[in-house]
mmCIF file of C-alpha atoms in Angstrom:
data_model
loop_
_atom_site.group_PDB
_atom_site.id
_atom_site.type_symbol
_atom_site.label_atom_id
_atom_site.label_comp_id
_atom_site.label_asym_id
_atom_site.label_seq_id
_atom_site.Cartn_x
_atom_site.Cartn_y
_atom_site.Cartn_z
ATOM 1 C CA MET A 1 -80.969 6.604 49.427
ATOM 2 C CA SER A 2 -78.953 8.221 52.234
ATOM 3 C CA GLU A 3 -75.984 10.514 51.662
ATOM 4 C CA ALA A 4 -73.349 8.823 49.503
ATOM 5 C CA LEU A 5 -70.706 6.996 51.509
ATOM 6 C CA ILE A 6 -68.038 8.317 49.108
ATOM 7 C CA SER A 7 -68.480 11.617 47.282
ATOM 8 C CA LEU A 8 -66.426 13.834 44.990
ATOM 9 C CA THR A 9 -64.868 17.016 46.376
ATOM 10 C CA ASP A 10 -62.305 19.534 45.126
ATOM 11 C CA ASP A 11 -59.635 17.331 46.718
ATOM 12 C CA GLY A 12 -60.932 14.067 45.266
ATOM 13 C CA LEU A 13 -62.931 11.103 46.549
ATOM 14 C CA TYR A 14 -63.991 11.684 50.149
ATOM 15 C CA CYS A 15 -65.625 9.578 52.839
ATOM 16 C CA SER A 16 -67.244 12.107 55.172
ATOM 17 C CA ALA A 17 -68.252 9.515 57.772
ATOM 18 C CA GLY A 18 -64.629 8.373 58.133
ATOM 19 C CA ASP A 19 -63.118 11.796 57.387
ATOM 20 C CA PHE A 20 -60.546 10.558 54.869
ATOM 21 C CA HIS A 21 -59.833 10.912 51.160
ATOM 22 C CA ILE A 22 -59.031 8.083 48.747
ATOM 23 C CA ASP A 23 -56.209 8.901 46.309
ATOM 24 C CA PRO A 24 -56.596 12.664 46.816
ATOM 25 C CA TRP A 25 -55.102 14.956 44.181
ATOM 26 C CA ASN A 26 -54.270 17.687 46.705
ATOM 27 C CA PRO A 27 -52.580 17.472 50.124
ATOM 28 C CA VAL A 28 -55.138 16.439 52.777
ATOM 29 C CA PRO A 29 -54.823 15.449 56.451
ATOM 30 C CA ARG A 30 -55.632 11.747 55.903
ATOM 31 C CA ALA A 31 -55.144 9.868 52.621
ATOM 32 C CA VAL A 32 -56.069 6.275 51.866
ATOM 33 C CA VAL A 33 -53.910 5.315 48.890
ATOM 34 C CA THR A 34 -54.526 2.567 46.337
ATOM 35 C CA HIS A 35 -50.965 2.453 44.908
ATOM 36 C CA ALA A 36 -47.731 4.353 44.399
ATOM 37 C CA HIS A 37 -48.239 5.886 40.938
ATOM 38 C CA ALA A 38 -47.894 9.663 41.084
ATOM 39 C CA ASP A 39 -51.495 10.439 40.151
ATOM 40 C CA HIS A 40 -52.766 8.363 43.089
ATOM 41 C CA ALA A 41 -50.109 8.924 45.761
ATOM 42 C CA ARG A 42 -49.697 12.686 46.034
ATOM 43 C CA TRP A 43 -46.920 14.261 48.043
ATOM 44 C CA GLY A 44 -47.750 16.449 51.054
ATOM 45 C CA CYS A 45 -50.584 14.646 52.856
ATOM 46 C CA GLY A 46 -50.539 14.512 56.662
ATOM 47 C CA ARG A 47 -50.933 10.751 57.008
ATOM 48 C CA TYR A 48 -51.172 7.902 54.531
ATOM 49 C CA LEU A 49 -52.749 4.475 54.811
ATOM 50 C CA ALA A 50 -51.964 1.797 52.224
ATOM 51 C CA ALA A 51 -51.505 -1.915 51.633
ATOM 52 C CA GLU A 52 -48.454 -3.390 53.351
ATOM 53 C CA SER A 53 -46.795 -4.798 50.218
ATOM 54 C CA GLY A 54 -46.529 -1.306 48.725
ATOM 55 C CA ALA A 55 -44.589 0.225 51.633
ATOM 56 C CA HIS A 56 -41.152 0.314 49.926
ATOM 57 C CA LEU A 57 -42.572 1.842 46.766
ATOM 58 C CA LEU A 58 -44.532 4.502 48.616
ATOM 59 C CA HIS A 59 -41.486 5.572 50.617
ATOM 60 C CA THR A 60 -39.469 5.623 47.391
ATOM 61 C CA ARG A 61 -42.074 7.910 45.850
ATOM 62 C CA LEU A 62 -43.012 10.073 48.844
ATOM 63 C CA GLY A 63 -39.780 10.114 50.845
ATOM 64 C CA ALA A 64 -38.513 8.314 53.923
ATOM 65 C CA SER A 65 -40.090 10.886 56.258
ATOM 66 C CA ALA A 66 -43.648 10.491 54.934
ATOM 67 C CA ASP A 67 -46.078 9.273 57.611
ATOM 68 C CA ILE A 68 -47.203 6.015 55.992
ATOM 69 C CA ALA A 69 -49.109 3.327 57.889
ATOM 70 C CA THR A 70 -49.742 0.009 56.166
ATOM 71 C CA VAL A 71 -51.920 -3.026 56.796
ATOM 72 C CA PRO A 72 -51.932 -6.469 55.147
ATOM 73 C CA TYR A 73 -54.417 -7.234 52.402
ATOM 74 C CA GLY A 74 -57.805 -8.175 53.821
ATOM 75 C CA GLN A 75 -57.156 -6.873 57.347
ATOM 76 C CA PRO A 76 -59.779 -4.282 58.306
ATOM 77 C CA THR A 77 -58.988 -1.073 60.138
ATOM 78 C CA GLU A 78 -61.503 1.393 61.518
ATOM 79 C CA HIS A 79 -61.782 5.187 61.237
ATOM 80 C CA ASN A 80 -64.654 6.928 63.058
ATOM 81 C CA GLY A 81 -66.763 3.797 62.838
ATOM 82 C CA VAL A 82 -65.979 3.243 59.140
ATOM 83 C CA GLN A 83 -64.255 -0.035 58.305
ATOM 84 C CA VAL A 84 -61.534 0.140 55.656
ATOM 85 C CA SER A 85 -59.633 -2.765 54.104
ATOM 86 C CA PHE A 86 -57.311 -3.268 51.125
ATOM 87 C CA HIS A 87 -57.660 -6.041 48.546
ATOM 88 C CA PRO A 88 -55.282 -6.959 45.694
ATOM 89 C CA ALA A 89 -55.844 -5.008 42.485
ATOM 90 C CA GLY A 90 -53.198 -6.722 40.311
ATOM 91 C CA HIS A 91 -52.100 -3.384 38.827
ATOM 92 C CA VAL A 92 -48.561 -3.022 40.215
ATOM 93 C CA LEU A 93 -46.769 -4.096 43.388
ATOM 94 C CA GLY A 94 -48.813 -3.065 46.419
ATOM 95 C CA SER A 95 -51.817 -1.911 44.405
ATOM 96 C CA ALA A 96 -55.133 -2.321 46.160
ATOM 97 C CA GLN A 97 -58.845 -1.881 45.902
ATOM 98 C CA VAL A 98 -60.256 0.004 48.879
ATOM 99 C CA ARG A 99 -63.297 -1.531 50.574
ATOM 100 C CA VAL A 100 -65.273 0.913 52.723
ATOM 101 C CA GLU A 101 -68.093 -0.301 54.983
ATOM 102 C CA TYR A 102 -70.368 1.811 57.146
ATOM 103 C CA ARG A 103 -73.639 0.766 58.788
ATOM 104 C CA GLY A 104 -74.015 -2.232 56.511
ATOM 105 C CA GLU A 105 -73.330 -0.346 53.272
ATOM 106 C CA VAL A 106 -70.249 -1.401 51.288
ATOM 107 C CA TRP A 107 -68.452 0.627 48.600
ATOM 108 C CA VAL A 108 -65.312 -0.393 46.719
ATOM 109 C CA VAL A 109 -62.906 1.963 44.960
ATOM 110 C CA THR A 110 -60.854 -0.132 42.561
ATOM 111 C CA GLY A 111 -58.054 2.337 41.862
ATOM 112 C CA ASP A 112 -56.227 0.991 38.800
ATOM 113 C CA TYR A 113 -56.391 -2.757 38.265
ATOM 114 C CA LYS A 114 -55.934 -5.632 35.846
ATOM 115 C CA LEU A 115 -56.954 -9.269 35.784
ATOM 116 C CA ASP A 116 -54.044 -10.553 33.664
ATOM 117 C CA PRO A 117 -51.399 -12.694 35.414
ATOM 118 C CA ASP A 118 -48.342 -10.757 36.578
ATOM 119 C CA PRO A 119 -45.510 -12.347 38.616
ATOM 120 C CA THR A 120 -44.490 -8.953 40.058
ATOM 121 C CA CYS A 121 -47.641 -8.372 42.143
ATOM 122 C CA GLN A 122 -50.497 -10.184 43.813
ATOM 123 C CA PRO A 123 -53.385 -11.057 41.481
ATOM 124 C CA PHE A 124 -56.665 -9.187 41.409
ATOM 125 C CA GLU A 125 -59.332 -10.461 43.795
ATOM 126 C CA PRO A 126 -63.004 -9.588 43.294
ATOM 127 C CA VAL A 127 -64.612 -7.775 46.234
ATOM 128 C CA ARG A 128 -68.366 -7.889 46.781
ATOM 129 C CA CYS A 129 -70.042 -4.529 47.334
ATOM 130 C CA HIS A 130 -73.181 -2.472 46.846
ATOM 131 C CA THR A 131 -71.490 0.359 44.919
ATOM 132 C CA LEU A 132 -68.372 -0.015 42.781
ATOM 133 C CA ILE A 133 -66.215 2.911 41.617
ATOM 134 C CA THR A 134 -64.189 1.436 38.779
ATOM 135 C CA GLU A 135 -61.494 2.775 36.492
ATOM 136 C CA SER A 136 -62.258 2.502 32.768
ATOM 137 C CA THR A 137 -58.971 3.444 31.090
ATOM 138 C CA PHE A 138 -59.532 0.918 28.301
ATOM 139 C CA GLY A 139 -63.314 0.799 28.436
ATOM 140 C CA LEU A 140 -63.983 -0.043 24.781
ATOM 141 C CA PRO A 141 -64.384 -3.499 23.161
ATOM 142 C CA ILE A 142 -61.365 -2.889 20.883
ATOM 143 C CA TYR A 143 -59.035 -3.231 23.865
ATOM 144 C CA ARG A 144 -58.303 -6.926 24.480
ATOM 145 C CA TRP A 145 -54.916 -8.165 25.682
ATOM 146 C CA GLU A 146 -52.885 -11.128 24.476
ATOM 147 C CA THR A 147 -51.797 -13.882 26.851
ATOM 148 C CA PRO A 148 -48.350 -13.383 28.444
ATOM 149 C CA ASP A 149 -46.913 -16.308 26.429
ATOM 150 C CA VAL A 150 -47.907 -14.706 23.136
ATOM 151 C CA LEU A 151 -46.911 -11.198 24.197
ATOM 152 C CA PHE A 152 -43.472 -11.998 25.589
ATOM 153 C CA GLY A 153 -42.828 -14.522 22.838
ATOM 154 C CA GLY A 154 -43.037 -11.565 20.487
ATOM 155 C CA VAL A 155 -40.771 -9.398 22.650
ATOM 156 C CA ASN A 156 -38.159 -12.168 22.890
ATOM 157 C CA ALA A 157 -38.211 -12.804 19.136
ATOM 158 C CA TRP A 158 -37.740 -9.077 18.443
ATOM 159 C CA TRP A 159 -34.883 -8.837 20.941
ATOM 160 C CA ALA A 160 -33.144 -11.939 19.541
ATOM 161 C CA ALA A 161 -33.457 -10.650 15.966
ATOM 162 C CA ASN A 162 -31.954 -7.318 16.973
ATOM 163 C CA LYS A 163 -29.096 -9.105 18.704
ATOM 164 C CA ALA A 164 -28.382 -11.098 15.550
ATOM 165 C CA ALA A 165 -28.268 -7.816 13.615
ATOM 166 C CA GLY A 166 -25.837 -6.258 16.103
ATOM 167 C CA LYS A 167 -28.429 -3.828 17.455
ATOM 168 C CA CYS A 168 -29.484 -2.729 20.909
ATOM 169 C CA SER A 169 -33.147 -3.226 21.849
ATOM 170 C CA ILE A 170 -34.771 -0.340 23.738
ATOM 171 C CA VAL A 171 -38.177 -0.749 25.363
ATOM 172 C CA TYR A 172 -39.889 2.378 26.636
ATOM 173 C CA ALA A 173 -42.116 1.445 29.550
ATOM 174 C CA TYR A 174 -43.370 3.256 32.625
ATOM 175 C CA ALA A 175 -40.726 3.103 35.366
ATOM 176 C CA LEU A 176 -43.062 1.852 38.088
ATOM 177 C CA GLY A 177 -44.696 -1.465 37.326
ATOM 178 C CA LYS A 178 -44.472 -1.774 33.554
ATOM 179 C CA SER A 179 -40.673 -2.003 33.354
ATOM 180 C CA GLN A 180 -40.541 -4.626 36.101
ATOM 181 C CA ARG A 181 -43.227 -6.645 34.351
ATOM 182 C CA VAL A 182 -41.153 -6.574 31.160
ATOM 183 C CA MET A 183 -38.095 -7.775 33.097
ATOM 184 C CA ALA A 184 -40.064 -10.630 34.622
ATOM 185 C CA GLY A 185 -41.526 -11.683 31.277
ATOM 186 C CA VAL A 186 -38.532 -11.683 28.919
ATOM 187 C CA ASP A 187 -35.894 -14.379 28.482
ATOM 188 C CA PRO A 188 -32.737 -13.020 30.199
ATOM 189 C CA SER A 189 -30.570 -15.640 28.478
ATOM 190 C CA ILE A 190 -30.829 -13.608 25.244
ATOM 191 C CA GLY A 191 -28.537 -10.879 26.581
ATOM 192 C CA PRO A 192 -27.829 -8.378 29.348
ATOM 193 C CA ILE A 193 -30.522 -6.016 30.636
ATOM 194 C CA TYR A 194 -29.631 -2.367 31.285
ATOM 195 C CA THR A 195 -31.820 0.201 33.005
ATOM 196 C CA HIS A 196 -32.402 3.938 32.991
ATOM 197 C CA GLY A 197 -31.868 5.472 36.450
ATOM 198 C CA ALA A 198 -35.592 6.029 37.026
ATOM 199 C CA VAL A 199 -36.306 2.383 36.238
ATOM 200 C CA GLU A 200 -33.464 1.092 38.404
ATOM 201 C CA LYS A 201 -34.606 3.122 41.430
ATOM 202 C CA VAL A 202 -38.035 1.510 41.365
ATOM 203 C CA THR A 203 -36.598 -1.921 40.551
ATOM 204 C CA ARG A 204 -34.534 -1.791 43.742
ATOM 205 C CA ALA A 205 -37.700 -1.090 45.725
ATOM 206 C CA TYR A 206 -39.324 -4.122 44.085
ATOM 207 C CA ARG A 207 -36.379 -6.307 45.076
ATOM 208 C CA GLU A 208 -36.445 -4.930 48.627
ATOM 209 C CA SER A 209 -40.111 -5.956 48.706
ATOM 210 C CA GLY A 210 -39.210 -9.550 47.852
ATOM 211 C CA VAL A 211 -40.016 -9.588 44.119
ATOM 212 C CA LEU A 212 -37.619 -11.806 42.137
ATOM 213 C CA LEU A 213 -36.355 -10.148 38.972
ATOM 214 C CA PRO A 214 -33.491 -10.932 36.575
ATOM 215 C CA SER A 215 -30.167 -9.167 37.009
ATOM 216 C CA THR A 216 -30.032 -5.604 35.676
ATOM 217 C CA THR A 217 -27.260 -3.030 35.366
ATOM 218 C CA PRO A 218 -27.892 0.727 35.487
ATOM 219 C CA VAL A 219 -26.644 2.407 32.313
ATOM 220 C CA SER A 220 -24.854 4.956 34.501
ATOM 221 C CA GLU A 221 -22.671 2.214 35.977
ATOM 222 C CA VAL A 222 -21.311 0.958 32.638
ATOM 223 C CA PRO A 223 -17.715 2.214 32.259
ATOM 224 C CA ALA A 224 -17.055 4.575 29.381
ATOM 225 C CA GLY A 225 -14.054 4.579 27.076
ATOM 226 C CA ARG A 226 -14.197 1.141 25.512
ATOM 227 C CA GLY A 227 -12.662 2.233 22.244
ATOM 228 C CA LYS A 228 -14.636 1.069 19.219
ATOM 229 C CA ALA A 229 -16.498 -1.619 21.155
ATOM 230 C CA LYS A 230 -20.297 -1.395 21.214
ATOM 231 C CA PRO A 231 -21.290 -2.595 24.699
ATOM 232 C CA TRP A 232 -25.002 -2.175 23.958
ATOM 233 C CA ALA A 233 -25.185 -4.487 20.931
ATOM 234 C CA GLY A 234 -27.468 -7.413 21.755
ATOM 235 C CA ALA A 235 -28.601 -5.873 25.036
ATOM 236 C CA LEU A 236 -32.066 -4.890 26.228
ATOM 237 C CA VAL A 237 -32.427 -1.376 27.648
ATOM 238 C CA LEU A 238 -35.481 -0.396 29.712
ATOM 239 C CA ALA A 239 -36.304 3.307 29.959
ATOM 240 C CA PRO A 240 -39.317 5.520 30.682
ATOM 241 C CA PRO A 241 -41.198 6.936 27.662
ATOM 242 C CA SER A 242 -39.846 10.408 28.416
ATOM 243 C CA ALA A 243 -36.371 9.201 27.362
ATOM 244 C CA ALA A 244 -37.455 8.528 23.767
ATOM 245 C CA GLY A 245 -35.688 10.796 21.285
ATOM 246 C CA SER A 246 -33.311 12.177 23.897
ATOM 247 C CA PRO A 247 -29.509 12.403 23.661
ATOM 248 C CA TRP A 248 -29.434 9.702 26.349
ATOM 249 C CA ALA A 249 -31.261 7.269 24.049
ATOM 250 C CA ARG A 250 -29.095 8.043 21.021
ATOM 251 C CA LYS A 251 -25.991 6.633 22.724
ATOM 252 C CA PHE A 252 -27.309 3.101 22.097
ATOM 253 C CA GLU A 253 -27.329 3.373 18.289
ATOM 254 C CA PRO A 254 -27.644 1.268 16.265
ATOM 255 C CA ALA A 255 -30.835 0.371 18.072
ATOM 256 C CA SER A 256 -34.393 -0.742 17.532
ATOM 257 C CA GLU A 257 -36.947 0.996 19.745
ATOM 258 C CA ALA A 258 -40.295 -0.241 21.043
ATOM 259 C CA VAL A 259 -42.992 1.056 23.347
ATOM 260 C CA ALA A 260 -44.876 -1.186 25.791
ATOM 261 C CA SER A 261 -48.384 0.186 26.252
ATOM 262 C CA GLY A 262 -52.015 -0.741 25.956
ATOM 263 C CA TRP A 263 -52.372 2.132 23.509
ATOM 264 C CA ALA A 264 -50.150 0.199 21.098
ATOM 265 C CA ARG A 265 -53.319 -1.728 20.230
ATOM 266 C CA VAL A 266 -54.066 1.317 18.069
ATOM 267 C CA ARG A 267 -51.376 1.647 15.398
ATOM 268 C CA GLY A 268 -51.601 5.432 15.296
ATOM 269 C CA ALA A 269 -50.350 5.575 18.874
ATOM 270 C CA ARG A 270 -47.178 3.753 17.760
ATOM 271 C CA ARG A 271 -46.613 6.241 14.935
ATOM 272 C CA ARG A 272 -46.873 9.173 17.321
ATOM 273 C CA LYS A 273 -44.180 7.621 19.530
ATOM 274 C CA ALA A 274 -41.869 7.318 16.475
ATOM 275 C CA VAL A 275 -40.702 3.843 17.452
ATOM 276 C CA ASP A 276 -40.197 0.642 15.447
ATOM 277 C CA ARG A 277 -42.517 -1.609 17.431
ATOM 278 C CA GLY A 278 -45.447 -1.370 19.770
ATOM 279 C CA PHE A 279 -46.006 -4.186 22.245
ATOM 280 C CA VAL A 280 -49.526 -4.248 23.650
ATOM 281 C CA LEU A 281 -48.748 -4.455 27.339
ATOM 282 C CA SER A 282 -50.916 -2.700 29.909
ATOM 283 C CA ASP A 283 -51.224 -2.721 33.672
ATOM 284 C CA HIS A 284 -54.909 -1.814 33.326
ATOM 285 C CA ALA A 285 -57.846 -4.128 32.700
ATOM 286 C CA ASP A 286 -58.938 -4.672 29.120
ATOM 287 C CA TRP A 287 -62.597 -4.626 28.086
ATOM 288 C CA PRO A 288 -63.343 -8.245 29.126
ATOM 289 C CA GLY A 289 -61.472 -7.651 32.391
ATOM 290 C CA LEU A 290 -63.551 -4.587 33.232
ATOM 291 C CA LEU A 291 -66.794 -6.445 32.610
ATOM 292 C CA THR A 292 -65.609 -9.419 34.660
ATOM 293 C CA ALA A 293 -64.642 -7.203 37.589
ATOM 294 C CA VAL A 294 -68.011 -5.452 37.549
ATOM 295 C CA ARG A 295 -69.895 -8.730 37.360
ATOM 296 C CA GLU A 296 -67.927 -10.432 40.128
ATOM 297 C CA SER A 297 -68.341 -7.464 42.470
ATOM 298 C CA GLY A 298 -72.082 -8.077 42.541
ATOM 299 C CA ALA A 299 -72.568 -4.310 42.707
ATOM 300 C CA SER A 300 -76.044 -2.969 41.996
ATOM 301 C CA ARG A 301 -74.578 0.470 41.261
ATOM 302 C CA VAL A 302 -71.421 1.221 39.268
ATOM 303 C CA LEU A 303 -69.631 4.549 38.835
ATOM 304 C CA ALA A 304 -66.990 4.585 36.091
ATOM 305 C CA THR A 305 -64.074 6.993 36.075
ATOM 306 C CA HIS A 306 -60.883 7.746 34.177
ATOM 307 C CA GLY A 307 -60.718 6.887 30.479
ATOM 308 C CA PHE A 308 -63.743 5.723 28.536
ATOM 309 C CA ALA A 309 -66.042 6.163 31.534
ATOM 310 C CA ALA A 310 -69.146 7.326 29.647
ATOM 311 C CA GLU A 311 -68.865 4.464 27.164
ATOM 312 C CA LEU A 312 -68.526 1.832 29.882
ATOM 313 C CA ALA A 313 -71.375 3.307 31.920
ATOM 314 C CA ARG A 314 -73.655 3.373 28.882
ATOM 315 C CA TYR A 315 -72.904 -0.292 28.115
ATOM 316 C CA LEU A 316 -73.638 -1.287 31.715
ATOM 317 C CA ARG A 317 -76.926 0.630 31.721
ATOM 318 C CA GLU A 318 -77.965 -1.137 28.539
ATOM 319 C CA GLY A 319 -77.366 -4.378 30.445
ATOM 320 C CA GLY A 320 -79.691 -3.296 33.243
ATOM 321 C CA LEU A 321 -77.260 -1.924 35.827
ATOM 322 C CA ASP A 322 -77.552 1.404 37.583
ATOM 323 C CA ALA A 323 -74.383 2.949 36.146
ATOM 324 C CA GLY A 324 -72.986 6.449 35.823
ATOM 325 C CA VAL A 325 -69.798 8.490 35.644
ATOM 326 C CA ILE A 326 -67.804 10.131 38.409
ATOM 327 C CA ALA A 327 -65.310 12.617 37.008
ATOM 328 C CA THR A 328 -61.888 12.354 38.650
ATOM 329 C CA ARG A 329 -58.548 13.903 37.713
ATOM 330 C CA TYR A 330 -56.393 10.804 37.637
ATOM 331 C CA GLY A 331 -53.719 10.866 34.965
ATOM 332 C CA ASP A 332 -52.461 8.084 32.766
ATOM 333 C CA GLU A 333 -49.124 6.380 33.304
ATOM 334 C CA GLU A 334 -49.685 4.701 29.939
ATOM 335 C CA GLU A 335 -48.840 8.175 28.550
ATOM 336 C CA GLY A 336 -51.357 8.525 25.764
ATOM 337 C CA SER A 337 -54.937 8.346 26.985
ATOM 338 C CA ASP A 338 -56.128 11.435 25.167
ATOM 339 C CA SER A 339 -54.502 10.572 21.872
ATOM 340 C CA GLY A 340 -55.616 6.980 22.156
ATOM 341 C CA LYS A 341 -59.209 8.036 22.629
ATOM 342 C CA GLN A 342 -59.089 10.336 19.631
ATOM 343 C CA GLU A 343 -57.688 7.548 17.489
ATOM 344 C CA VAL A 344 -60.534 5.190 18.354
ATOM 345 C CA GLU A 345 -63.297 7.762 18.087
ATOM 346 C CA GLY A 346 -62.020 8.987 14.732
#
């Protein structure tokens, strides 16, 4: 086999023929970006190329002055004879798989992705290739997601019960993608929805991108000094996980707190978050989703990265595929990958 079309360098995944990096973790001259999460869209690169639907989010993350070029999903662009195109990944708004073709050889870097339905972003589309570099955040059979009807039925029932008890309902969910998915999935007729500033900033970018979401009010815009009234009773508050246990969160008492994360599938992860409920909601593919994506790619070679990469690669090899691991430095917006892995492995 000739030199790999995409290889791993100190700056991340690199296509030498096209002279560009994909989701680099250091500033580089040319970055092809799969989506706007901080571990994939790093500040300081010379030029960025991304999917068109993620433009508002990327400028929100990287600043208005960042040199960001975008192209629609499926529209190829060429760099030094290498053809690059973006294809929906279903992870968050604007997320994309990167298809790279050079001299008849096709590689796909999935970035983060999921196959579950999500009204806040375009659904995942399989992309045929020779070599697939796939994430494997939840690459163990224990990780299987519920249908949206079952999941959000549980969230709505919890919220309604808290309202009846005169409590506020706080859901801790990542500010970019997860919080907006919660908004889109719950029943807004139960009560008002308030947002942490970090959540509201991203939500505005979603709305500017054309995503329909229920009405929300930033907590900072709620007038103070209402006497003995409890404006938060019966409301839903969406905040990033970093707000849990903070003085900011304590203002909503009495409250019931929940975390929305794929790691909530493992009960120990809920205990570590010190919350009342854990809703199993992830913007990453579950085990069946990972296997489906690999199968539908038609790839003869698979490189797993991020999460349970070795476990997924071993399973694929046992099924007859040429599979291995490529060690990247991507983080985990689910906030708990290391602890989740320890819980499962014992």
